[in-house]
């Protein structure tokens, strides 16, 4: 599936990399997309509307009222018309305005009106890209369900070298093609998951030492929440058992069960497991918990403090032992050494259908990132390797994999 026949609004904002938008328009039109360009006022200082109008074969829009004709550029109609809104380049100013809902021009009004997927491709200097406000704005926009096309590493207009370069137009087209390809798979086969009961665990657990302190890990829950959102978008009934995290529920249809400790998470998953068609165990559950948590704060008296730990219940192994013939169980393994060997041991020992392997050796994978790089191994030891992608795209890959397995089962039964 390509972008052929798709209606795409390209938002171009004030960045030196706006010159790349000409090639992006050309590639999209060549691929068969219908492209409507909306430019901010500052973008027009870097590239002329005439250039983009010529390439898109449509007048470029920039204001609510066209100065030439006096006609109204209806932002609501534009938001409903589009199959995708792509903001490339997305400047730091634009990200800040969109993240806070500031609506003072045509592009921001279209963004707030859009019901289609929205893709942001940031472009700015390295220090601006890594500034805490920009990082927070990007996280906020992603939490709304928008898609981030990561800025690339390289030489910048300032002469500095680092992250901040606009993703190449070919990369942006590939992201859109992959997205619409997944969308087509959804309509042609992935709907086998519609109405299915999906149980997902996400986030860390916190094991109490005393009323003040606990043992935990660096999991943010982003991957599990992205998976929950991907299932919810295709009409599955999702129950999300979540450890402590600041993330909002990504879709209002998701039933979230908040837990804290490994035992809490075990009891919650047990309660919903029997009715689940698919179980995705993404949570980073503590392997050990304090054997005797204190009921009062432990005072700092001794130079050396010893803590007796006891094993927690292995949720994946327990559910794998209880799993019925129609149930599918996916586990995760974050490894630093002998990755494949350790993942295979978990796969078979816990009776999983898939193990999703993350390696901390891979840049951009693991805890705390907005991206992930996974290798999925099924129970027959067939391996599916995926490139570094946003966690939303990784979630879609996993949903596609599960849907294909269910589809194959239905074909065999038929």
XYZ file of C-alpha atoms in Angstrom:
414
model
C 0.000 0.000 0.000
C 1.263 3.513 -0.810
C -0.018 7.050 -0.321
C -1.789 6.870 -3.699
C -5.218 8.447 -3.466
C -4.604 9.814 0.024
C -5.404 13.446 0.792
C -2.487 14.946 2.668
C -2.168 18.390 4.194
C 1.468 19.447 4.410
C 2.101 22.141 6.995
C 5.315 24.078 6.317
C 6.659 26.259 9.128
C 9.529 28.694 9.625
C 12.757 26.691 9.376
C 15.733 26.792 7.022
C 14.875 23.188 6.161
C 11.617 24.389 4.586
C 13.454 24.097 1.275
C 13.090 20.312 1.608
C 9.314 20.659 1.516
C 9.540 21.160 -2.262
C 11.014 17.687 -2.708
C 8.544 16.244 -0.209
C 5.597 17.644 -2.168
C 7.069 16.326 -5.405
C 7.548 12.825 -3.963
C 4.032 12.712 -2.520
C 2.418 13.898 -5.749
C 4.519 11.453 -7.752
C 3.287 8.662 -5.444
C -0.306 9.619 -6.256
C -1.229 11.664 -3.181
C -3.423 14.755 -3.325
C -1.382 17.397 -1.474
C -2.660 20.640 0.027
C 0.101 22.886 1.390
C -0.531 25.249 4.302
C 2.327 27.636 5.103
C 2.871 29.787 8.156
C 3.834 33.393 7.589
C 7.440 32.808 8.675
C 7.798 29.790 6.341
C 7.337 32.098 3.361
C 10.648 33.772 4.156
C 12.429 30.496 3.364
C 10.528 29.190 0.330
C 7.901 30.846 -1.858
C 4.277 29.710 -1.966
C 4.542 29.775 -5.769
C 7.102 26.956 -5.714
C 4.916 24.686 -3.598
C 1.733 25.626 -5.450
C 3.363 24.689 -8.744
C 4.533 21.323 -7.427
C 1.286 20.462 -5.599
C -0.962 21.787 -8.402
C -3.036 23.492 -5.715
C -2.999 27.071 -4.390
C -1.014 27.304 -1.178
C -3.081 28.399 1.852
C -1.740 30.549 4.651
C -4.543 32.748 6.004
C -8.188 32.331 6.932
C -9.233 34.700 4.147
C -7.544 34.569 0.731
C -6.310 38.076 -0.039
C -6.707 37.598 -3.805
C -10.324 36.418 -3.855
C -11.642 37.218 -0.391
C -12.803 33.613 -0.057
C -12.835 31.822 3.318
C -10.343 28.991 3.892
C -12.468 26.869 6.188
C -10.190 25.174 8.726
C -12.941 22.755 9.815
C -13.519 21.525 6.269
C -9.772 21.175 5.738
C -9.442 19.136 8.936
C -12.220 16.809 7.796
C -10.894 16.562 4.220
C -7.444 15.243 5.070
C -6.384 11.611 5.468
C -3.214 12.856 7.167
C -1.738 16.128 8.393
C 2.042 16.261 8.102
C 3.920 19.200 9.617
C 7.377 19.216 8.027
C 9.399 21.066 9.014
C 7.886 21.574 12.462
C 9.722 24.441 14.157
C 10.174 24.776 17.921
C 7.632 27.591 17.901
C 5.056 25.487 16.080
C 5.532 22.560 18.449
C 5.045 24.882 21.438
C 1.891 26.428 19.960
C 0.326 23.097 19.074
C 1.248 21.491 22.394
C -0.490 24.284 24.303
C -3.461 24.656 21.960
C -2.552 28.181 20.872
C -4.699 28.794 17.802
C -3.609 31.992 16.061
C -3.219 31.019 12.408
C -4.726 28.736 9.770
C -2.344 25.812 10.323
C -2.920 25.642 14.080
C -6.686 25.885 13.534
C -6.547 23.003 11.049
C -4.497 20.966 13.538
C -7.086 21.472 16.277
C -9.877 20.570 13.834
C -8.219 17.518 12.260
C -9.703 14.081 12.850
C -6.980 12.384 10.815
C -3.583 11.139 12.022
C -1.050 13.931 12.539
C 2.694 13.573 11.908
C 5.309 16.008 13.205
C 8.799 16.151 11.669
C 10.799 18.565 13.879
C 13.649 20.674 12.520
C 15.813 23.036 14.576
C 19.301 23.433 15.987
C 20.654 20.753 18.303
C 20.366 22.724 21.563
C 16.829 23.799 20.719
C 15.879 20.197 19.944
C 17.220 18.927 23.272
C 15.938 21.836 25.357
C 13.585 20.585 28.093
C 10.689 22.668 26.764
C 10.979 21.137 23.295
C 11.326 17.642 24.746
C 8.229 18.215 26.897
C 6.268 19.608 23.956
C 7.107 16.592 21.809
C 6.098 14.221 24.599
C 2.864 16.123 25.108
C 2.021 16.001 21.414
C 2.736 12.258 21.314
C 0.550 11.744 24.378
C -2.322 13.202 22.329
C -1.866 10.352 19.842
C 0.192 12.265 17.277
C 3.103 10.638 15.448
C 6.683 11.880 15.735
C 9.072 11.517 12.796
C 12.397 11.776 14.572
C 14.851 14.520 13.641
C 18.094 13.167 12.208
C 21.708 13.558 13.278
C 24.063 15.548 11.077
C 25.476 18.947 10.217
C 23.040 21.770 10.942
C 22.653 25.230 9.420
C 24.464 26.723 12.417
C 27.528 24.647 11.630
C 27.010 22.472 14.688
C 26.694 18.701 14.365
C 23.940 16.869 16.214
C 20.262 15.973 16.231
C 17.849 18.454 14.737
C 17.990 17.924 10.970
C 14.641 17.461 9.300
C 14.092 13.839 8.335
C 14.779 13.383 4.648
C 11.689 13.656 2.410
C 12.134 10.027 1.354
C 12.013 8.989 5.022
C 8.821 10.962 5.618
C 7.154 9.364 2.588
C 8.232 5.929 3.841
C 6.681 6.616 7.269
C 3.392 7.592 5.626
C 3.488 4.606 3.280
C 4.074 2.238 6.204
C 1.286 3.870 8.176
C -1.272 3.554 5.402
C -0.030 0.034 4.683
C -0.836 -0.884 8.285
C -4.182 0.868 7.887
C -4.949 -1.274 4.838
C -3.925 -4.417 6.699
C -6.357 -3.357 9.390
C -9.234 -3.169 6.938
C -8.281 -6.351 5.075
C -7.243 -8.676 7.873
C -6.452 -6.963 11.141
C -10.186 -6.599 11.833
C -9.935 -10.165 13.084
C -8.984 -8.450 16.354
C -12.100 -6.274 16.491
C -14.146 -7.244 19.529
C -11.388 -9.457 20.966
C -10.538 -9.222 24.648
C -6.974 -7.915 25.006
C -5.137 -7.884 28.340
C -1.995 -5.729 28.532
C 0.402 -4.974 31.377
C 2.548 -1.847 31.316
C 4.867 0.298 33.394
C 7.019 -0.520 36.423
C 6.117 -1.977 39.782
C 7.077 -0.499 43.144
C 8.084 -2.855 45.950
C 7.794 -1.217 49.400
C 10.754 -1.091 51.755
C 8.909 1.082 54.247
C 6.075 3.653 53.947
C 8.493 6.089 52.290
C 10.845 4.032 50.103
C 10.450 1.385 47.448
C 12.392 -0.627 44.866
C 11.503 0.036 41.245
C 12.993 0.376 37.731
C 13.224 2.862 34.865
C 10.143 1.767 32.904
C 7.940 4.674 31.779
C 5.071 2.563 30.428
C 5.266 4.216 26.982
C 5.550 0.959 25.046
C 2.682 -0.759 26.814
C 0.429 2.277 26.467
C 1.239 2.508 22.739
C 0.293 -1.164 22.335
C -2.965 -0.589 24.216
C -3.765 2.353 21.955
C -3.012 0.353 18.785
C -5.441 -2.385 19.839
C -8.110 0.098 20.902
C -7.986 1.897 17.555
C -9.033 -1.269 15.719
C -11.996 -1.988 17.932
C -10.533 -4.480 20.410
C -11.693 -4.436 24.041
C -8.564 -3.490 25.958
C -7.848 -3.926 29.655
C -4.609 -2.190 30.656
C -3.097 -3.213 33.984
C -0.709 -0.375 34.677
C 1.998 0.147 37.228
C 2.681 3.699 38.472
C 3.126 6.075 35.516
C 2.249 9.662 34.646
C 0.900 8.706 31.219
C -2.717 9.513 30.344
C -5.067 6.841 29.010
C -4.417 6.966 25.244
C -7.971 6.021 24.255
C -11.145 6.538 26.320
C -12.365 3.026 25.486
C -9.437 1.442 27.359
C -10.199 0.080 30.819
C -7.177 0.885 33.006
C -6.504 -0.946 36.247
C -3.932 0.863 38.391
C -1.636 -1.291 40.506
C 1.553 -0.697 42.428
C 3.410 -3.862 43.453
C 4.263 -7.043 41.581
C 1.712 -8.904 43.702
C -0.935 -6.315 42.826
C -0.170 -6.776 39.135
C -0.286 -10.559 39.432
C -3.677 -10.493 41.140
C -5.100 -8.044 38.597
C -3.934 -10.053 35.580
C -5.261 -13.237 37.149
C -8.637 -11.598 37.491
C -8.915 -10.801 33.775
C -6.857 -13.611 32.241
C -9.566 -16.244 31.807
C -11.592 -14.010 29.473
C -8.626 -12.712 27.470
C -8.044 -13.751 23.862
C -4.627 -12.086 23.678
C -2.310 -11.177 26.558
C 0.646 -8.817 26.103
C 2.927 -8.727 29.140
C 4.943 -5.556 28.626
C 5.275 -4.411 32.251
C 8.695 -4.349 33.908
C 7.746 -6.401 36.943
C 10.154 -6.637 39.875
C 11.759 -10.068 40.230
C 12.290 -9.554 43.972
C 10.465 -7.724 46.741
C 11.443 -6.939 50.347
C 10.567 -9.927 52.510
C 9.585 -7.800 55.514
C 8.630 -4.221 54.589
C 8.648 -1.960 57.621
C 5.421 -0.298 58.715
C 7.368 2.802 59.792
C 10.135 4.785 58.144
C 13.509 3.101 58.625
C 15.908 5.559 60.261
C 19.445 6.041 58.973
C 21.457 4.490 61.792
C 23.755 1.824 60.388
C 26.672 2.322 57.970
C 25.645 -0.825 56.113
C 21.986 -1.641 55.598
C 20.935 -5.124 54.522
C 17.612 -5.883 52.919
C 16.241 -9.400 52.662
C 14.492 -9.978 49.338
C 12.179 -12.728 48.248
C 11.090 -13.720 44.750
C 7.875 -12.311 43.353
C 5.374 -14.463 41.485
C 6.441 -14.931 37.859
C 3.361 -13.591 36.088
C 4.354 -14.735 32.593
C 5.236 -18.268 33.724
C 2.025 -18.581 35.749
C -0.190 -17.414 32.889
C 1.747 -19.542 30.419
C 0.998 -22.587 32.556
C -2.714 -21.659 32.680
C -3.016 -20.669 29.015
C -5.787 -22.282 27.017
C -5.374 -23.569 23.438
C -7.117 -20.500 21.955
C -5.237 -17.909 23.981
C -2.158 -16.054 22.723
C 0.531 -14.851 25.095
C 3.296 -12.346 24.262
C 6.132 -11.569 26.639
C 9.022 -9.117 26.599
C 12.695 -9.538 27.401
C 15.101 -6.648 27.972
C 18.603 -8.065 27.836
C 22.205 -6.851 27.993
C 24.123 -10.101 27.331
C 23.460 -13.314 25.397
C 20.243 -11.668 24.249
C 18.827 -14.300 21.907
C 19.815 -17.224 24.119
C 18.183 -15.688 27.190
C 15.079 -14.699 25.232
C 14.642 -18.231 23.879
C 14.882 -19.669 27.375
C 12.102 -17.353 28.554
C 9.993 -18.110 25.489
C 9.957 -21.872 26.079
C 10.113 -21.922 29.875
C 7.098 -19.639 30.182
C 5.090 -21.216 27.340
C 4.802 -17.967 25.388
C 3.679 -17.621 21.780
C 6.134 -14.769 21.220
C 8.992 -13.123 23.040
C 9.773 -9.514 22.117
C 13.486 -8.909 22.594
C 14.966 -5.518 23.409
C 18.704 -5.062 23.769
C 20.182 -2.242 25.810
C 23.077 -2.401 23.352
C 20.807 -0.834 20.694
C 20.752 2.965 20.738
C 17.232 4.332 21.082
C 15.796 1.103 22.531
C 14.744 0.229 26.053
C 13.439 2.440 28.848
C 12.837 6.167 28.586
C 12.976 6.526 24.804
C 10.205 7.456 22.377
C 11.644 4.848 19.995
C 12.283 1.135 20.183
C 14.085 -1.562 18.222
C 12.707 -5.049 18.618
C 13.281 -8.610 17.530
C 10.280 -10.925 17.867
C 10.803 -14.677 18.180
C 7.802 -16.992 17.994
C 7.345 -20.379 19.630
C 8.689 -22.081 16.493
C 11.815 -19.904 16.860
C 11.082 -17.959 13.705
C 12.588 -14.494 14.013
C 11.073 -11.186 12.932
C 13.503 -8.262 13.101
C 12.379 -4.634 12.955
C 14.317 -1.411 12.491
C 14.390 1.398 15.040
C 10.948 3.021 15.010
C 8.683 5.154 17.138
C 6.936 3.169 19.852
C 3.619 3.808 18.114
C 4.967 2.163 14.951
C 6.417 -0.725 16.969
C 3.020 -1.214 18.592
C 1.403 -1.389 15.159
C 3.965 -3.984 14.033
C 3.106 -6.157 17.041
C -0.627 -5.818 16.456
C -0.124 -6.790 12.801
C 1.892 -9.841 13.871
C -0.802 -10.987 16.285
C -3.548 -10.333 13.726
C -1.726 -12.395 11.097
C -1.510 -15.320 13.526
C -5.226 -15.142 14.303
C -6.032 -14.809 10.613
C -3.961 -17.917 9.858
C -5.814 -19.846 12.538
C -9.145 -18.854 11.019
C -7.990 -19.962 7.574
C -6.876 -23.328 8.926
C -10.213 -23.825 10.727
C -12.158 -22.909 7.624
